[in-house]
Amino acid sequence: MRTLMEGLILNFLCTILFLTITPSSSVDTISTAQSIKDGVTIVSAGGVFELGFFSPDNSKNRYVGIWYNKISPLTTVWVANRDFPLIDNSGSLTLTRGGILMLLNSTNGMIWSSNSSRSIQNPVAQLLDSGNLVVKDEYDKNPEKFSWQTADYPCDTYLPGMKLGKNIVTGLDRYLTSWESNQDPSRGLFTVHIDPNGFPQIILRKGQLVQFRTVLRNNLRSTRPTNVKPANLKPDLLFNASFVFNEEEIYFLYEIHDPSLRPRTVLTTNGLLQLLTWVDRKQTWEIYATV
């Protein structure tokens, strides 16, 4: 009887343990002791963003990406291996003891990796509610000491709080590149970046051909988008935009007063730069402004 009871207790404990580590767990970090496999995700602490493996519409290729949690259809904001898709669901995302994220295929071949010149003692990768995936020391909350972050390597989406521009000291250039198509997140024809030569400008290009440009002014503060074609502008939807140009860096940054609006700026596959906001009551994205 005792052996039977011990067996029942052991089975019960194993069941509880299994339930606590299922893919639905809302853990927001990856440690060096674990890996994220296809079908498993992590979710930011406030439940805003999710990271995992996905396939674009009408594609069987697999990618590691970040998307809005609880928004349908799937809306991605960043893709790790955009130019190097996995062809099956055998991939895994791991964090090395040196603080490097690595995406491996079924034969442990490296498909993609992050990079960092800064060593940290207790590395973890954490998904923040801003949509930024950061690699940092587990016990250090100083954002200036992140060893790597997705915000420094944007794809086609520019989120509030992200810098668009160049670090003059390190040479790091943060710019947008469109997807090739809605089914293919690889680098497309269109780019948006800040040109620091002469009067700093935000320039949208198709290849080398300039499609649009606007001159930036130091200490810019704006509550309305400038040089855009408005679409359904709402007087209560206000944001702050700032431009910084000094000896160390040049960048443009925007922030929204109300984070529940979930704004995102996207460089589309046909070369439009659009600011969109999520409307809960309609369960859809609405275009706020278009260039």
Coordinates of C-alpha atoms in Angstrom, one line a residue:
M1 CA 0.0 0.0 0.0
R2 CA 2.8 2.4 0.9
T3 CA 4.6 1.7 -2.4
L4 CA 1.3 2.4 -4.3
M5 CA 0.8 5.6 -2.4
E6 CA 4.3 6.8 -3.1
G7 CA 3.8 6.1 -6.8
L8 CA 0.6 8.1 -6.9
I9 CA 2.3 11.0 -5.1
L10 CA 5.3 10.8 -7.5
N11 CA 3.0 10.9 -10.5
F12 CA 1.1 13.8 -9.1
L13 CA 4.3 15.8 -8.5
C14 CA 5.5 15.0 -12.0
T15 CA 2.2 16.2 -13.5
I16 CA 2.5 19.5 -11.5
L17 CA 6.1 19.9 -12.7
F18 CA 5.1 19.3 -16.3
L19 CA 2.3 21.9 -16.1
T20 CA 4.7 24.5 -14.8
I21 CA 7.1 24.2 -17.7
T22 CA 4.7 24.0 -20.6
P23 CA 5.1 26.5 -23.5
S24 CA 2.2 28.6 -22.1
S25 CA 4.4 29.7 -19.2
S26 CA 4.8 33.5 -19.3
V27 CA 8.5 33.6 -18.3
D28 CA 10.2 36.7 -19.8
T29 CA 13.8 35.6 -19.7
I30 CA 16.2 33.1 -21.3
S31 CA 19.1 31.9 -19.1
T32 CA 22.2 30.0 -20.0
A33 CA 20.7 26.9 -18.6
Q34 CA 17.8 26.7 -21.0
S35 CA 16.9 27.1 -24.7
I36 CA 13.8 28.2 -26.5
K37 CA 12.6 25.5 -29.0
D38 CA 10.1 25.8 -31.7
G39 CA 6.6 25.9 -30.1
V40 CA 7.9 27.5 -26.9
T41 CA 7.7 31.3 -26.3
I42 CA 8.6 33.9 -23.7
V43 CA 6.3 36.8 -22.9
S44 CA 7.3 40.2 -21.5
A45 CA 6.4 40.9 -17.8
G46 CA 3.3 43.1 -18.7
G47 CA 2.1 40.7 -21.4
V48 CA 2.7 43.2 -24.2
F49 CA 5.2 41.3 -26.4
E50 CA 6.0 37.6 -27.1
L51 CA 9.1 36.0 -28.6
G52 CA 9.3 32.7 -30.3
F53 CA 9.3 30.9 -33.7
F54 CA 6.8 31.9 -36.4
S55 CA 6.1 31.5 -40.1
P56 CA 4.9 34.4 -42.3
D57 CA 1.6 34.0 -44.2
N58 CA 1.8 31.4 -47.0
S59 CA 5.4 30.4 -46.0
K60 CA 6.8 27.2 -44.3
N61 CA 10.0 28.8 -43.4
R62 CA 10.6 29.4 -39.6
Y63 CA 12.0 32.5 -38.0
V64 CA 12.7 33.7 -34.5
G65 CA 10.8 36.9 -34.0
I66 CA 9.1 39.3 -31.6
W67 CA 5.4 40.1 -32.0
Y68 CA 2.5 41.7 -30.1
N69 CA 1.0 39.3 -27.6
K70 CA -2.8 38.9 -27.8
I71 CA -3.1 40.7 -31.1
S72 CA -4.5 38.9 -34.1
P73 CA -3.4 38.6 -36.8
L74 CA 0.2 38.1 -35.8
T75 CA 2.1 41.4 -36.0
T76 CA 5.8 41.0 -35.8
V77 CA 8.2 43.9 -34.9
W78 CA 11.6 42.2 -35.1
V79 CA 13.1 39.1 -36.8
A80 CA 16.4 37.6 -35.8
N81 CA 17.2 35.4 -38.8
R82 CA 15.4 37.4 -41.5
D83 CA 17.9 36.5 -44.2
F84 CA 18.5 32.9 -43.0
P85 CA 15.3 31.0 -42.5
L86 CA 15.0 27.6 -40.9
I87 CA 13.3 25.1 -43.2
D88 CA 11.8 23.0 -40.4
N89 CA 10.7 23.3 -36.7
S90 CA 13.9 21.8 -35.3
G91 CA 15.5 25.2 -34.4
S92 CA 16.5 26.3 -30.9
L93 CA 17.5 29.7 -29.5
T94 CA 20.2 29.5 -26.8
L95 CA 22.2 31.9 -24.7
T96 CA 25.9 31.1 -24.2
R97 CA 27.8 31.8 -20.9
G98 CA 29.5 34.6 -22.8
G99 CA 26.2 36.4 -23.3
I100 CA 25.7 35.5 -27.0
L101 CA 22.3 34.5 -28.4
M102 CA 22.6 31.7 -30.9
L103 CA 20.0 30.2 -33.2
L104 CA 20.8 26.6 -34.0
N105 CA 19.4 24.1 -36.5
S106 CA 18.8 20.4 -36.1
T107 CA 22.5 19.6 -36.5
N108 CA 23.6 22.4 -34.1
G109 CA 24.7 24.5 -37.0
M110 CA 24.6 28.2 -36.3
I111 CA 21.9 30.0 -38.3
W112 CA 22.2 33.4 -36.6
S113 CA 23.9 35.0 -33.5
S114 CA 24.0 38.3 -31.7
N115 CA 27.2 40.1 -31.0
S116 CA 28.7 41.9 -28.1
S117 CA 32.2 43.2 -27.2
R118 CA 31.2 43.5 -23.5
S119 CA 31.5 40.6 -21.1
I120 CA 29.0 40.1 -18.3
Q121 CA 29.0 37.8 -15.3
N122 CA 25.5 36.4 -15.1
P123 CA 24.0 36.8 -18.6
V124 CA 20.3 36.5 -19.2
A125 CA 18.2 37.6 -22.2
Q126 CA 15.0 39.5 -21.2
L127 CA 12.0 40.5 -23.3
L128 CA 10.8 44.0 -22.1
D129 CA 7.4 45.5 -22.5
S130 CA 8.9 48.0 -24.9
G131 CA 9.4 45.1 -27.4
N132 CA 13.2 45.3 -26.8
L133 CA 15.0 42.0 -26.2
V134 CA 18.1 42.7 -24.1
V135 CA 21.1 40.7 -23.0
K136 CA 22.3 41.9 -19.6
D137 CA 23.7 40.8 -16.3
E138 CA 20.8 39.2 -14.3
Y139 CA 21.4 41.5 -11.3
D140 CA 22.0 44.8 -13.2
K141 CA 19.0 46.9 -14.2
N142 CA 21.0 49.8 -15.7
P143 CA 20.0 50.0 -19.5
E144 CA 23.4 51.7 -20.2
K145 CA 25.0 48.3 -19.4
F146 CA 23.0 46.1 -21.7
S147 CA 25.6 44.1 -23.6
W148 CA 23.2 43.7 -26.6
Q149 CA 19.7 44.7 -27.6
T150 CA 17.3 44.2 -30.5
A151 CA 16.6 48.0 -30.5
D152 CA 20.1 48.5 -31.9
Y153 CA 19.3 46.2 -34.9
P154 CA 15.8 47.1 -36.1
C155 CA 14.2 45.4 -39.1
D156 CA 11.2 47.1 -40.7
T157 CA 9.6 48.4 -37.4
Y158 CA 10.4 51.4 -35.3
L159 CA 8.9 51.4 -31.8
P160 CA 8.6 54.2 -29.2
G161 CA 11.8 54.7 -27.2
M162 CA 14.0 53.3 -29.9
K163 CA 16.8 55.4 -31.4
L164 CA 16.9 55.8 -35.2
G165 CA 20.4 57.1 -36.1
K166 CA 24.1 56.6 -35.6
N167 CA 26.5 56.3 -32.7
I168 CA 29.5 58.3 -34.0
V169 CA 31.9 56.8 -31.4
T170 CA 31.2 53.1 -32.1
G171 CA 29.9 53.4 -35.7
L172 CA 26.6 51.6 -34.8
D173 CA 24.0 52.6 -37.3
R174 CA 20.3 52.0 -36.5
Y175 CA 18.1 52.1 -39.6
L176 CA 15.0 50.5 -41.0
T177 CA 14.9 48.0 -43.9
S178 CA 11.6 46.8 -45.4
W179 CA 10.7 43.2 -45.8
E180 CA 11.2 41.7 -49.3
S181 CA 7.5 40.7 -49.3
N182 CA 4.7 39.9 -46.8
Q183 CA 5.8 36.3 -47.0
D184 CA 9.6 37.0 -46.8
P185 CA 11.1 39.1 -44.0
S186 CA 14.5 39.2 -45.7
R187 CA 15.9 42.7 -46.5
G188 CA 13.9 44.4 -49.2
L189 CA 14.5 47.4 -51.5
F190 CA 13.6 50.2 -49.1
T191 CA 15.6 51.8 -46.2
V192 CA 15.1 54.7 -43.8
H193 CA 18.1 56.1 -42.1
I194 CA 19.6 59.4 -40.8
D195 CA 22.2 61.0 -43.0
P196 CA 24.5 63.1 -40.8
N197 CA 26.2 64.9 -43.7
G198 CA 25.5 68.6 -43.9
F199 CA 22.2 69.3 -42.4
P200 CA 21.1 65.9 -40.8
Q201 CA 18.2 64.4 -42.7
I202 CA 15.9 61.4 -42.4
I203 CA 16.0 59.8 -45.9
L204 CA 13.8 57.1 -47.4
R205 CA 15.5 55.3 -50.3
K206 CA 14.6 52.6 -52.8
G207 CA 18.0 51.2 -53.4
Q208 CA 20.2 54.3 -53.9
L209 CA 17.3 56.4 -55.2
V210 CA 16.0 59.0 -52.7
Q211 CA 12.2 58.8 -52.3
F212 CA 11.7 61.2 -49.4
R213 CA 13.8 63.4 -47.1
T214 CA 13.2 65.8 -44.3
V215 CA 15.7 68.0 -42.5
L216 CA 16.1 67.5 -38.7
R217 CA 16.6 70.3 -36.2
N218 CA 18.4 70.0 -32.9
N219 CA 16.1 69.8 -29.8
L220 CA 13.1 69.1 -32.0
R221 CA 9.9 68.7 -30.0
S222 CA 6.7 68.0 -31.8
T223 CA 3.1 66.9 -31.0
R224 CA 2.2 66.4 -34.6
P225 CA 3.9 64.4 -37.4
T226 CA 5.7 66.7 -39.8
N227 CA 6.0 66.3 -43.6
V228 CA 3.4 63.5 -43.6
K229 CA 0.1 62.8 -45.3
P230 CA -2.4 62.7 -42.5
A231 CA -5.0 59.9 -42.3
N232 CA -7.7 60.1 -39.6
L233 CA -5.7 62.4 -37.3
K234 CA -7.1 62.5 -33.8
P235 CA -6.5 65.5 -31.6
D236 CA -6.1 63.4 -28.5
L237 CA -3.3 61.3 -30.0
L238 CA -0.2 63.2 -29.1
F239 CA 3.4 62.2 -29.1
N240 CA 6.8 63.7 -28.3
A241 CA 9.6 63.6 -30.9
S242 CA 13.1 64.6 -30.2
F243 CA 16.3 64.9 -32.3
V244 CA 19.8 64.7 -30.7
F245 CA 23.0 65.6 -32.5
N246 CA 26.3 65.9 -30.6
E247 CA 29.9 64.6 -30.7
E248 CA 28.9 61.1 -29.7
E249 CA 25.7 60.3 -31.5
I250 CA 22.9 61.5 -33.8
Y251 CA 19.5 60.1 -33.5
F252 CA 15.7 60.6 -33.8
L253 CA 13.4 59.3 -31.1
Y254 CA 9.6 59.4 -30.4
E255 CA 7.5 58.5 -27.4
I256 CA 3.8 58.2 -26.9
H257 CA 2.0 59.6 -23.8
D258 CA -0.5 56.7 -23.7
P259 CA 1.3 53.3 -24.1
S260 CA -2.1 51.6 -24.5
L261 CA -2.2 53.0 -28.0
R262 CA 0.6 50.5 -29.0
P263 CA 2.0 52.6 -31.8
R264 CA 4.4 51.3 -34.3
T265 CA 6.1 52.8 -37.3
V266 CA 6.6 50.4 -40.2
L267 CA 8.5 50.6 -43.5
T268 CA 6.2 48.7 -45.8
T269 CA 7.3 46.4 -48.7
N270 CA 6.1 49.0 -51.2
G271 CA 8.1 51.8 -49.6
L272 CA 5.6 53.6 -47.4
L273 CA 6.6 54.7 -43.9
Q274 CA 3.4 54.4 -41.8
L275 CA 2.6 55.2 -38.2
L276 CA -0.1 52.9 -36.9
T277 CA -2.0 52.5 -33.6
W278 CA -4.0 49.6 -32.3
V279 CA -7.7 50.2 -31.8
D280 CA -9.1 47.7 -29.2
R281 CA -12.8 48.2 -29.9
K282 CA -12.3 47.6 -33.6
Q283 CA -9.6 44.9 -33.1
T284 CA -7.5 46.5 -36.0
W285 CA -4.5 48.7 -36.7
E286 CA -5.4 52.2 -37.9
I287 CA -3.0 54.3 -39.9
Y288 CA -2.3 57.6 -38.1
A289 CA 0.2 59.0 -40.7
T290 CA 1.9 58.0 -43.9
V291 CA 5.0 59.2 -45.8

